[in-house]
Amino acid sequence: MSALSVFYTILFYLAATIFVVGLAYRIIGYAKTPAPLKIPTTPAPTTKTGVVFRLFTEVALFNSLFKATKWTWVFGWMFHLSLLLAFFRHLRYVLSPDSVFWPFINNWLVLFAGQYGGFLMLIGLAGLFGRRIFVDRVRYISAPSDYLMLILIFTIAATGMLMSFVEHTDIVQLKAFVLGLFTFSPQDLPDDLLLQTHLALVAALMIIFPVSKLLHAPGIFFSPTRNQVDNPREHRHIVEWAAKLEADRK
Amino acid sequence: MADFEVPEITKEYTSVPAVKEGTMAHSLPFISKLEFNEPLGYPGELVDNWKEVVISKLKELSGKYRSLKVFLDSCIKCGACTDKCHYFLGTQDPKNMPVARQDLLRQVYRYYHTFTGRLFAKLGIPGFVGARELTKEVIDEWFVYFHQCSQCRRCSVYCPIGIDTAEISMAAREILDQIGVGHKYCNQIIEKAGRLGNNLGLPKPALADTLEGLEEEIEDDTGVAVKMPLDVKGADILLVTPSADFFAEPHVDGLMGYAKVFHEAGISWTMSSYAAEAGNFGMFIGSYENMRNLSLRIREAAIELGVKRIVFGECGHAWRVAYSFLNTLAGPFDFLDPNYPVPQHICEFTYDMIQKGELKFDKSQNDHMTLTFHDSCNVARASRMGDQPGGQFKIPRAVIQAACNNFVDMPSDTIGEATFCCGGGGGLLTDELMEVRVKGALPRATALKSVTENHGVTHMAAICAICKSQFTKVLPYYGFTMDQIVSVHQLVGDAIVLSDAPKDDEEPDETDAA
């Protein structure tokens, strides 16, 4: 095995560990932190089913963002949709053809949408980047890391698309490498600079995920303004630290 | 009239101004004093170890409030909220953009309590990841800009993650109070309400006297002895209303309206001198404990008087605390009549009576006006009326339309969940903040102007004591008169037909029970 392959093997184990452990730590932290008061942004659903629907419209359609600004919605939604398409297309590098899921991801729809969805991603990211530069309000609130985040993901998408449309990489060897990671039997990574760049940046993205604003992904599910049922008069809502204050009460 | 430039009303009520840095950096709230802070549990002046206290309080609060923890982590700086705050629209100061306001706190949180912030601080470039060291200058900025937020939650409607700046500004004010940098206006009022039972500091004899005067006024006017009961044990309903209703205009006309509704409904009611305040400024300063202490007075009064129901008068933030928090802070209310929600809004009560056909109106009494309705932020985005989502928009309008023939809504992106704050909520209704109050009222003034010009609207009805006080004071800056603001129950009170009125009265030519 080449030194570079060893490096990438270690890098991916490290990145995956940080991603999984870090994200789990965050999610557990959010779940354990009490929400002492009912603060849904109203009008809000009065049932749990309603809350599930509300969260669905937020996560799948970016409902609130749609109300806020159409341009950010178009670019942001395009970008996130293409992320999902890219995810499904990439499953072919991870799943074995024997898997029960294989027919679901190995079909023209997933392959086509995943491949051409890349353009949506580039357009979406470019649009978001443009807003950061040209809209004075958004420029004011942007830190260097906000621009870099977009550049990072843009570069991942661009290198991926170059491999997909221009300079194919050794897919068979790549899949051997990926499956090797899963079976703890490391294999060589194809000697391809585009692929190596693509993978290094993906690892970087996984590493910064739990320590950056990418936490908005789990965050939205824990957002009390969106996930609480509007029923404070019907059901008394009280958390542990608040209940302790009641010891003095008549 | 003003020692600052009053913004001009342009045609476009949604036009977004360019960023102009520092335009409101000079807006300084009065700092609170020992005599007001101490009873609230806060130091009287800036503590020596303020830096440690701020850092540890920030950690503590993010462990007690999931909202704060999630919101500080999750902002993606997408900019959706940047043009949604009435204070930004009226002042152009970028620190009045919700995300920038949050960042004042978030930057410090990142610097001390996140891996990334600490790492880049060590590298000497904290600003690279939006982190900032805590200095006295930061505290000063917090004091200035967290008192230019009315906690109206308009930004939270548009945030894709649901981040609510009100939660951040409440946390910031709680931290400021912990180091002795509180706002005098809020703390003085909380101290008074905690000691005397109402924000104005009215003792019981003064209150009784006022109510007697109002009873006489109604009797002179209608010939009917409508009662304004105080501390009557065994009454069915305890009415808790903002103390401004006892004195201020047009609030007091609303109070007389409630009395007429109760009278006509034939249900016994009372107010309490011990809990003569619906408002709860504990919320504005983000203090669960102070908010709870004030709420407990209402529970105690309800027990003491032996009432069966609790009804709240017209007040926005009070209704938020009542509807969303009262059961948590002072519940359970299992000693009250389970057939009614606890608490109820006076608009819900009146609406129910209208539905049951218990009230008759002579709408023509309000024909000299064409009305529009200002949705108060805390009613619109932080509470509900009735049993359906959105009842908080439908029910007050139904009540107004039962009492008035002429009603027109303002443009749709300035009402309902998109309503603009009056500019004086969140504990900013104080003279030293007049500039930000006037400028913050710009979006509402613009929307009002568009319906006055296009639909002949003459008056705007409101269901919030703060909105009413704020508008009577600031709308004149935009060329309106102060009497153009009316209470919803003022309209009800003026049109209601009292069935025991003397017979020699003219028969009303139009009655409407719906």
GROMACS .gro file of N, CA and C in nm, chain A residues 26 29-46 58 62 64-65 67-69 72 131-132 136-138 140-146 148 211-216 219-220 222-227 230-239 241-243 245-250, chain B residues 16 18-19 21 62-67 69-71 73-77 80 82-84 88 94-95 97 99 115-116 127-129 153 156-162 164 167 288 291-292 296 299-300 319-320 323-325 327-332 341-343 348 380-384 386 389-390 392-393 417:
model
  441
   26ARG      N    1  -2.312   1.666   2.020
   26ARG     CA    2  -2.396   1.785   2.004
   26ARG      C    3  -2.544   1.752   2.020
   29GLY      N    4  -2.635   1.680   2.362
   29GLY     CA    5  -2.635   1.807   2.435
   29GLY      C    6  -2.763   1.886   2.412
   30TYR      N    7  -2.807   1.894   2.288
   30TYR     CA    8  -2.931   1.967   2.258
   30TYR      C    9  -3.050   1.897   2.325
   31ALA      N   10  -3.051   1.764   2.314
   31ALA     CA   11  -3.165   1.690   2.367
   31ALA      C   12  -3.172   1.701   2.520
   32LYS      N   13  -3.057   1.706   2.583
   32LYS     CA   14  -3.054   1.710   2.730
   32LYS      C   15  -3.081   1.848   2.787
   33THR      N   16  -3.060   1.952   2.705
   33THR     CA   17  -3.082   2.088   2.756
   33THR      C   18  -3.232   2.114   2.764
   34PRO      N   19  -3.281   2.153   2.880
   34PRO     CA   20  -3.426   2.172   2.893
   34PRO      C   21  -3.476   2.295   2.818
   35ALA      N   22  -3.600   2.292   2.778
   35ALA     CA   23  -3.666   2.410   2.719
   35ALA      C   24  -3.776   2.449   2.818
   36PRO      N   25  -3.746   2.543   2.909
   36PRO     CA   26  -3.836   2.568   3.022
   36PRO      C   27  -3.969   2.633   2.986
   37LEU      N   28  -3.976   2.701   2.872
   37LEU     CA   29  -4.099   2.772   2.839
   37LEU      C   30  -4.148   2.735   2.701
   38LYS      N   31  -4.277   2.748   2.681
   38LYS     CA   32  -4.336   2.721   2.550
   38LYS      C   33  -4.318   2.844   2.461
   39ILE      N   34  -4.235   2.828   2.358
   39ILE     CA   35  -4.205   2.944   2.273
   39ILE      C   36  -4.223   2.918   2.124
   40PRO      N   37  -4.320   2.832   2.083
   40PRO     CA   38  -4.334   2.815   1.938
   40PRO      C   39  -4.368   2.949   1.871
   41THR      N   40  -4.312   2.974   1.755
   41THR     CA   41  -4.353   3.092   1.680
   41THR      C   42  -4.493   3.062   1.627
   42THR      N   43  -4.589   3.144   1.668
   42THR     CA   44  -4.727   3.118   1.629
   42THR      C   45  -4.763   3.201   1.506
   43PRO      N   46  -4.868   3.160   1.432
   43PRO     CA   47  -4.955   3.044   1.454
   43PRO      C   48  -4.876   2.914   1.445
   44ALA      N   49  -4.898   2.825   1.542
   44ALA     CA   50  -4.825   2.700   1.548
   44ALA      C   51  -4.923   2.584   1.558
   45PRO      N   52  -4.878   2.465   1.517
   45PRO     CA   53  -4.967   2.348   1.524
   45PRO      C   54  -5.007   2.317   1.668
   46THR      N   55  -5.127   2.265   1.684
   46THR     CA   56  -5.176   2.233   1.818
   46THR      C   57  -5.164   2.083   1.848
   58GLU      N   58  -4.035   2.278   0.680
   58GLU     CA   59  -3.914   2.357   0.702
   58GLU      C   60  -3.791   2.286   0.643
   62PHE      N   61  -3.798   2.449   0.310
   62PHE     CA   62  -3.746   2.576   0.361
   62PHE      C   63  -3.857   2.683   0.362
   64SER      N   64  -3.996   2.881   0.588
   64SER     CA   65  -3.974   3.014   0.645
   64SER      C   66  -3.882   3.099   0.557
   65LEU      N   67  -3.780   3.034   0.502
   65LEU     CA   68  -3.688   3.107   0.415
   65LEU      C   69  -3.761   3.155   0.290
   67LYS      N   70  -4.066   3.251   0.276
   67LYS     CA   71  -4.138   3.372   0.314
   67LYS      C   72  -4.044   3.491   0.322
   68ALA      N   73  -3.916   3.463   0.354
   68ALA     CA   74  -3.822   3.572   0.384
   68ALA      C   75  -3.763   3.635   0.260
   69THR      N   76  -3.699   3.555   0.178
   69THR     CA   77  -3.635   3.609   0.059
   69THR      C   78  -3.627   3.504  -0.050
   72THR      N   79  -3.250   3.397  -0.181
   72THR     CA   80  -3.178   3.306  -0.092
   72THR      C   81  -3.246   3.171  -0.091
  131ARG      N   82  -2.457   3.666  -0.309
  131ARG     CA   83  -2.534   3.744  -0.212
  131ARG      C   84  -2.444   3.795  -0.100
  132ARG      N   85  -2.353   3.709  -0.055
  132ARG     CA   86  -2.260   3.749   0.050
  132ARG      C   87  -2.175   3.868   0.010
  136ASP      N   88  -2.534   4.439   0.075
  136ASP     CA   89  -2.456   4.503   0.183
  136ASP      C   90  -2.488   4.445   0.321
  137ARG      N   91  -2.614   4.409   0.342
  137ARG     CA   92  -2.652   4.355   0.473
  137ARG      C   93  -2.587   4.220   0.499
  138VAL      N   94  -2.584   4.136   0.397
  138VAL     CA   95  -2.527   4.002   0.413
  138VAL      C   96  -2.374   4.011   0.422
  140TYR      N   97  -2.217   4.251   0.559
  140TYR     CA   98  -2.186   4.299   0.693
  140TYR      C   99  -2.178   4.186   0.795
  141ILE      N  100  -2.263   4.085   0.779
  141ILE     CA  101  -2.268   3.979   0.880
  141ILE      C  102  -2.177   3.860   0.847
  142SER      N  103  -2.104   3.866   0.736
  142SER     CA  104  -2.023   3.752   0.694
  142SER      C  105  -1.882   3.759   0.750
  143ALA      N  106  -1.840   3.650   0.815
  143ALA     CA  107  -1.701   3.638   0.859
  143ALA      C  108  -1.625   3.562   0.750
  144PRO      N  109  -1.491   3.569   0.751
  144PRO     CA  110  -1.414   3.494   0.651
  144PRO      C  111  -1.455   3.346   0.643
  145SER      N  112  -1.484   3.288   0.759
  145SER     CA  113  -1.521   3.146   0.757
  145SER      C  114  -1.650   3.120   0.680
  146ASP      N  115  -1.738   3.222   0.673
  146ASP     CA  116  -1.862   3.203   0.599
  146ASP      C  117  -1.835   3.191   0.449
  148LEU      N  118  -1.538   3.093   0.324
  148LEU     CA  119  -1.458   2.972   0.306
  148LEU      C  120  -1.545   2.847   0.300
  211VAL      N  121  -1.820   2.138   1.470
  211VAL     CA  122  -1.769   2.257   1.540
  211VAL      C  123  -1.795   2.383   1.460
  212SER      N  124  -1.896   2.380   1.375
  212SER     CA  125  -1.922   2.498   1.292
  212SER      C  126  -2.071   2.520   1.277
  213LYS      N  127  -2.105   2.618   1.196
  213LYS     CA  128  -2.246   2.650   1.174
  213LYS      C  129  -2.320   2.540   1.098
  214LEU      N  130  -2.245   2.439   1.051
  214LEU     CA  131  -2.313   2.326   0.986
  214LEU      C  132  -2.404   2.255   1.085
  215LEU      N  133  -2.388   2.289   1.212
  215LEU     CA  134  -2.477   2.236   1.317
  215LEU      C  135  -2.621   2.281   1.297
  216HIS      N  136  -2.645   2.368   1.199
  216HIS     CA  137  -2.784   2.405   1.173
  216HIS      C  138  -2.864   2.282   1.131
  219GLY      N  139  -2.963   2.127   1.440
  219GLY     CA  140  -3.021   2.235   1.519
  219GLY      C  141  -3.168   2.259   1.488
  220ILE      N  142  -3.204   2.255   1.362
  220ILE     CA  143  -3.341   2.288   1.325
  220ILE      C  144  -3.442   2.193   1.391
  222PHE      N  145  -3.420   2.073   1.680
  222PHE     CA  146  -3.429   2.103   1.822
  222PHE      C  147  -3.475   2.246   1.850
  223SER      N  148  -3.508   2.318   1.744
  223SER     CA  149  -3.545   2.458   1.758
  223SER      C  150  -3.684   2.469   1.823
  224PRO      N  151  -3.691   2.520   1.948
  224PRO     CA  152  -3.820   2.522   2.017
  224PRO      C  153  -3.928   2.604   1.945
  225THR      N  154  -3.885   2.702   1.867
  225THR     CA  155  -3.985   2.783   1.797
  225THR      C  156  -4.054   2.704   1.687
  226ARG      N  157  -3.991   2.594   1.646
  226ARG     CA  158  -4.047   2.515   1.537
  226ARG      C  159  -4.099   2.378   1.582
  227ASN      N  160  -4.041   2.323   1.691
  227ASN     CA  161  -4.078   2.185   1.724
  227ASN      C  162  -4.173   2.173   1.843
  230ASP      N  163  -4.834   2.391   2.022
  230ASP     CA  164  -4.898   2.507   2.083
  230ASP      C  165  -5.016   2.462   2.169
  231ASN      N  166  -4.987   2.421   2.293
  231ASN     CA  167  -5.095   2.377   2.383
  231ASN      C  168  -5.067   2.413   2.530
  232PRO      N  169  -5.012   2.533   2.556
  232PRO     CA  170  -4.972   2.563   2.693
  232PRO      C  171  -5.088   2.571   2.792
  233ARG      N  172  -5.207   2.605   2.744
  233ARG     CA  173  -5.318   2.614   2.838
  233ARG      C  174  -5.373   2.476   2.871
  234GLU      N  175  -5.361   2.383   2.776
  234GLU     CA  176  -5.416   2.249   2.796
  234GLU      C  177  -5.324   2.161   2.879
  235HIS      N  178  -5.193   2.174   2.854
  235HIS     CA  179  -5.097   2.088   2.924
  235HIS      C  180  -4.993   2.173   2.995
  236ARG      N  181  -4.973   2.144   3.122
  236ARG     CA  182  -4.872   2.220   3.195
  236ARG      C  183  -4.734   2.171   3.156
  237HIS      N  184  -4.650   2.266   3.113
  237HIS     CA  185  -4.517   2.234   3.066
  237HIS      C  186  -4.419   2.283   3.173
  238ILE      N  187  -4.348   2.190   3.236
  238ILE     CA  188  -4.254   2.235   3.339
  238ILE      C  189  -4.131   2.147   3.337
  239VAL      N  190  -4.013   2.210   3.343
  239VAL     CA  191  -3.888   2.132   3.341
  239VAL      C  192  -3.834   2.121   3.483
  241TRP      N  193  -3.552   2.202   3.647
  241TRP     CA  194  -3.496   2.312   3.727
  241TRP      C  195  -3.604   2.412   3.767
  242ALA      N  196  -3.707   2.425   3.683
  242ALA     CA  197  -3.815   2.518   3.715
  242ALA      C  198  -3.904   2.459   3.825
  243ALA      N  199  -3.925   2.328   3.820
  243ALA     CA  200  -4.010   2.263   3.922
  243ALA      C  201  -3.948   2.278   4.060
  245LEU      N  202  -3.805   2.528   4.181
  245LEU     CA  203  -3.838   2.659   4.239
  245LEU      C  204  -3.970   2.654   4.315
  246GLU      N  205  -4.051   2.550   4.289
  246GLU     CA  206  -4.186   2.548   4.345
  246GLU      C  207  -4.193   2.499   4.489
  247ALA      N  208  -4.079   2.460   4.544
  247ALA     CA  209  -4.077   2.409   4.680
  247ALA      C  210  -4.133   2.511   4.779
  248ASP      N  211  -4.114   2.641   4.747
  248ASP     CA  212  -4.152   2.747   4.841
  248ASP      C  213  -4.299   2.787   4.828
  249ARG      N  214  -4.372   2.723   4.737
  249ARG     CA  215  -4.503   2.777   4.700
  249ARG      C  216  -4.615   2.723   4.787
  250LYS      N  217  -4.715   2.808   4.806
  250LYS     CA  218  -4.829   2.759   4.885
  250LYS      C  219  -4.930   2.690   4.795
  266VAL      N  220  -3.622   4.844   0.157
  266VAL     CA  221  -3.512   4.813   0.247
  266VAL      C  222  -3.401   4.916   0.228
  268ALA      N  223  -3.026   5.110   0.277
  268ALA     CA  224  -2.886   5.067   0.277
  268ALA      C  225  -2.832   5.069   0.420
  269VAL      N  226  -2.730   4.988   0.441
  269VAL     CA  227  -2.665   4.982   0.571
  269VAL      C  228  -2.589   5.112   0.598
  271GLU      N  229  -2.355   5.240   0.912
  271GLU     CA  230  -2.302   5.197   1.042
  271GLU      C  231  -2.309   5.304   1.151
  312SER      N  232  -2.695   2.883   2.867
  312SER     CA  233  -2.703   2.794   2.751
  312SER      C  234  -2.725   2.649   2.795
  313GLY      N  235  -2.705   2.622   2.925
  313GLY     CA  236  -2.737   2.490   2.978
  313GLY      C  237  -2.879   2.481   3.031
  314LYS      N  238  -2.941   2.599   3.055
  314LYS     CA  239  -3.077   2.601   3.110
  314LYS      C  240  -3.182   2.623   3.002
  315TYR      N  241  -3.140   2.682   2.891
  315TYR     CA  242  -3.235   2.714   2.784
  315TYR      C  243  -3.190   2.650   2.652
  316ARG      N  244  -3.266   2.551   2.607
  316ARG     CA  245  -3.230   2.487   2.481
  316ARG      C  246  -3.232   2.587   2.366
  317SER      N  247  -3.327   2.681   2.373
  317SER     CA  248  -3.336   2.780   2.266
  317SER      C  249  -3.201   2.850   2.249
  319LYS      N  250  -2.897   2.764   2.346
  319LYS     CA  251  -2.789   2.675   2.304
  319LYS      C  252  -2.798   2.647   2.153
  320VAL      N  253  -2.917   2.609   2.109
  320VAL     CA  254  -2.934   2.575   1.967
  320VAL      C  255  -2.917   2.699   1.879
  321PHE      N  256  -2.973   2.811   1.924
  321PHE     CA  257  -2.968   2.932   1.842
  321PHE      C  258  -2.826   2.986   1.828
  323ASP      N  259  -2.555   2.813   1.825
  323ASP     CA  260  -2.477   2.723   1.738
  323ASP      C  261  -2.520   2.727   1.592
  324SER      N  262  -2.650   2.754   1.568
  324SER     CA  263  -2.707   2.715   1.439
  324SER      C  264  -2.717   2.823   1.333
  325CYS      N  265  -2.683   2.946   1.364
  325CYS     CA  266  -2.704   3.051   1.264
  325CYS      C  267  -2.607   3.033   1.149
  326ILE      N  268  -2.661   3.031   1.025
  326ILE     CA  269  -2.577   3.012   0.907
  326ILE      C  270  -2.545   3.144   0.838
  327LYS      N  271  -2.590   3.254   0.897
  327LYS     CA  272  -2.564   3.386   0.840
  327LYS      C  273  -2.618   3.397   0.697
  330ALA      N  274  -3.155   3.603   0.588
  330ALA     CA  275  -3.301   3.610   0.572
  330ALA      C  276  -3.365   3.711   0.666
  332THR      N  277  -3.221   3.987   0.784
  332THR     CA  278  -3.154   4.118   0.789
  332THR      C  279  -3.246   4.236   0.758
  333ASP      N  280  -3.352   4.213   0.681
  333ASP     CA  281  -3.440   4.325   0.647
  333ASP      C  282  -3.577   4.311   0.714
  334LYS      N  283  -3.583   4.235   0.824
  334LYS     CA  284  -3.713   4.210   0.885
  334LYS      C  285  -3.740   4.291   1.012
  338PHE      N  286  -3.416   4.809   1.230
  338PHE     CA  287  -3.321   4.826   1.119
  338PHE      C  288  -3.383   4.910   1.008
  344PRO      N  289  -2.672   4.869   1.104
  344PRO     CA  290  -2.662   4.724   1.078
  344PRO      C  291  -2.668   4.640   1.205
  345LYS      N  292  -2.632   4.698   1.318
  345LYS     CA  293  -2.640   4.620   1.442
  345LYS      C  294  -2.785   4.601   1.486
  347MET      N  295  -2.987   4.471   1.263
  347MET     CA  296  -3.031   4.353   1.188
  347MET      C  297  -3.030   4.238   1.289
  349VAL      N  298  -2.962   3.924   1.298
  349VAL     CA  299  -2.844   3.837   1.306
  349VAL      C  300  -2.726   3.914   1.366
  365PHE      N  301  -1.508   2.517   2.069
  365PHE     CA  302  -1.376   2.470   2.029
  365PHE      C  303  -1.318   2.560   1.921
  366THR      N  304  -1.398   2.589   1.821
  366THR     CA  305  -1.350   2.668   1.708
  366THR      C  306  -1.308   2.808   1.751
  377GLY      N  307  -1.166   3.669   1.488
  377GLY     CA  308  -1.264   3.724   1.395
  377GLY      C  309  -1.284   3.639   1.271
  378PHE      N  310  -1.186   3.555   1.242
  378PHE     CA  311  -1.195   3.468   1.124
  378PHE      C  312  -1.317   3.377   1.132
  379VAL      N  313  -1.349   3.335   1.253
  379VAL     CA  314  -1.466   3.247   1.270
  379VAL      C  315  -1.577   3.317   1.350
  403ARG      N  316  -4.023   3.913   1.776
  403ARG     CA  317  -4.014   3.783   1.711
  403ARG      C  318  -4.043   3.787   1.562
  406SER      N  319  -3.803   3.577   1.382
  406SER     CA  320  -3.813   3.432   1.402
  406SER      C  321  -3.909   3.368   1.303
  407VAL      N  322  -4.000   3.448   1.248
  407VAL     CA  323  -4.093   3.394   1.148
  407VAL      C  324  -4.018   3.356   1.021
  408TYR      N  325  -3.915   3.435   0.990
  408TYR     CA  326  -3.847   3.419   0.861
  408TYR      C  327  -3.719   3.336   0.867
  409CYS      N  328  -3.671   3.307   0.989
  409CYS     CA  329  -3.545   3.232   1.001
  409CYS      C  330  -3.566   3.088   0.960
  410PRO      N  331  -3.485   3.038   0.867
  410PRO     CA  332  -3.502   2.898   0.825
  410PRO      C  333  -3.477   2.799   0.938
  411ILE      N  334  -3.407   2.841   1.042
  411ILE     CA  335  -3.380   2.752   1.155
  411ILE      C  336  -3.474   2.785   1.271
  412GLY      N  337  -3.548   2.892   1.259
  412GLY     CA  338  -3.639   2.931   1.367
  412GLY      C  339  -3.570   3.005   1.481
  414ASP      N  340  -3.483   3.279   1.726
  414ASP     CA  341  -3.565   3.390   1.776
  414ASP      C  342  -3.474   3.487   1.850
  417GLU      N  343  -3.510   3.555   2.228
  417GLU     CA  344  -3.446   3.467   2.325
  417GLU      C  345  -3.304   3.514   2.356
  538TYR      N  346  -3.658   3.435   3.448
  538TYR     CA  347  -3.762   3.337   3.482
  538TYR      C  348  -3.814   3.361   3.623
  541MET      N  349  -4.025   3.682   3.650
  541MET     CA  350  -4.149   3.662   3.578
  541MET      C  351  -4.242   3.570   3.660
  542ARG      N  352  -4.182   3.472   3.723
  542ARG     CA  353  -4.257   3.376   3.804
  542ARG      C  354  -4.314   3.446   3.928
  546LEU      N  355  -4.711   3.462   4.017
  546LEU     CA  356  -4.768   3.396   4.135
  546LEU      C  357  -4.871   3.484   4.205
  549ARG      N  358  -5.203   3.391   4.069
  549ARG     CA  359  -5.252   3.266   4.128
  549ARG      C  360  -5.307   3.290   4.269
  550GLU      N  361  -5.227   3.365   4.348
  550GLU     CA  362  -5.268   3.390   4.487
  550GLU      C  363  -5.398   3.469   4.493
  569TRP      N  364  -5.031   3.901   2.738
  569TRP     CA  365  -5.103   3.785   2.686
  569TRP      C  366  -5.005   3.672   2.653
  570ARG      N  367  -4.885   3.708   2.610
  570ARG     CA  368  -4.786   3.603   2.588
  570ARG      C  369  -4.755   3.530   2.720
  573TYR      N  370  -5.090   3.345   2.825
  573TYR     CA  371  -5.128   3.231   2.742
  573TYR      C  372  -5.020   3.123   2.741
  574SER      N  373  -4.896   3.165   2.715
  574SER     CA  374  -4.790   3.066   2.694
  574SER      C  375  -4.721   3.021   2.822
  575PHE      N  376  -4.712   3.110   2.921
  575PHE     CA  377  -4.627   3.081   3.035
  575PHE      C  378  -4.700   3.063   3.169
  577ASN      N  379  -4.945   2.893   3.295
  577ASN     CA  380  -4.967   2.756   3.343
  577ASN      C  381  -4.836   2.696   3.393
  578THR      N  382  -4.726   2.730   3.324
  578THR     CA  383  -4.594   2.682   3.364
  578THR      C  384  -4.548   2.752   3.491
  579LEU      N  385  -4.560   2.884   3.493
  579LEU     CA  386  -4.504   2.962   3.602
  579LEU      C  387  -4.586   2.952   3.731
  580ALA      N  388  -4.718   2.946   3.717
  580ALA     CA  389  -4.803   2.955   3.835
  580ALA      C  390  -4.914   2.851   3.839
  581GLY      N  391  -4.909   2.755   3.747
  581GLY     CA  392  -5.010   2.649   3.743
  581GLY      C  393  -4.976   2.541   3.844
  582PRO      N  394  -5.051   2.431   3.847
  582PRO     CA  395  -5.171   2.409   3.766
  582PRO      C  396  -5.291   2.483   3.824
  591PRO      N  397  -6.078   2.774   2.919
  591PRO     CA  398  -5.932   2.777   2.919
  591PRO      C  399  -5.882   2.873   3.026
  592VAL      N  400  -5.766   2.845   3.082
  592VAL     CA  401  -5.703   2.935   3.180
  592VAL      C  402  -5.570   2.981   3.124
  593PRO      N  403  -5.550   3.110   3.111
  593PRO     CA  404  -5.651   3.214   3.123
  593PRO      C  405  -5.722   3.235   2.990
  598GLU      N  406  -6.149   3.680   2.353
  598GLU     CA  407  -6.211   3.546   2.346
  598GLU      C  408  -6.345   3.548   2.418
  630ALA      N  409  -4.965   3.810   1.812
  630ALA     CA  410  -4.958   3.750   1.678
  630ALA      C  411  -4.863   3.631   1.672
  631ARG      N  412  -4.743   3.647   1.731
  631ARG     CA  413  -4.637   3.548   1.707
  631ARG      C  414  -4.596   3.467   1.830
  632ALA      N  415  -4.660   3.493   1.944
  632ALA     CA  416  -4.617   3.423   2.065
  632ALA      C  417  -4.734   3.369   2.145
  633SER      N  418  -4.854   3.371   2.087
  633SER     CA  419  -4.969   3.321   2.161
  633SER      C  420  -5.081   3.290   2.063
  634ARG      N  421  -5.198   3.268   2.118
  634ARG     CA  422  -5.313   3.232   2.034
  634ARG      C  423  -5.438   3.277   2.105
  636GLY      N  424  -5.865   3.140   2.103
  636GLY     CA  425  -5.953   3.038   2.049
  636GLY      C  426  -5.883   2.905   2.037
  639PRO      N  427  -5.521   2.750   1.534
  639PRO     CA  428  -5.407   2.837   1.504
  639PRO      C  429  -5.454   2.956   1.421
  640GLY      N  430  -5.407   3.075   1.454
  640GLY     CA  431  -5.450   3.193   1.380
  640GLY      C  432  -5.573   3.259   1.439
  642GLN      N  433  -5.581   3.423   1.691
  642GLN     CA  434  -5.540   3.554   1.742
  642GLN      C  435  -5.555   3.664   1.636
  643PHE      N  436  -5.568   3.625   1.510
  643PHE     CA  437  -5.592   3.726   1.405
  643PHE      C  438  -5.743   3.741   1.380
  667GLU      N  439  -4.902   3.726   1.105
  667GLU     CA  440  -4.772   3.685   1.159
  667GLU      C  441  -4.660   3.778   1.113
   0.00000   0.00000   0.00000
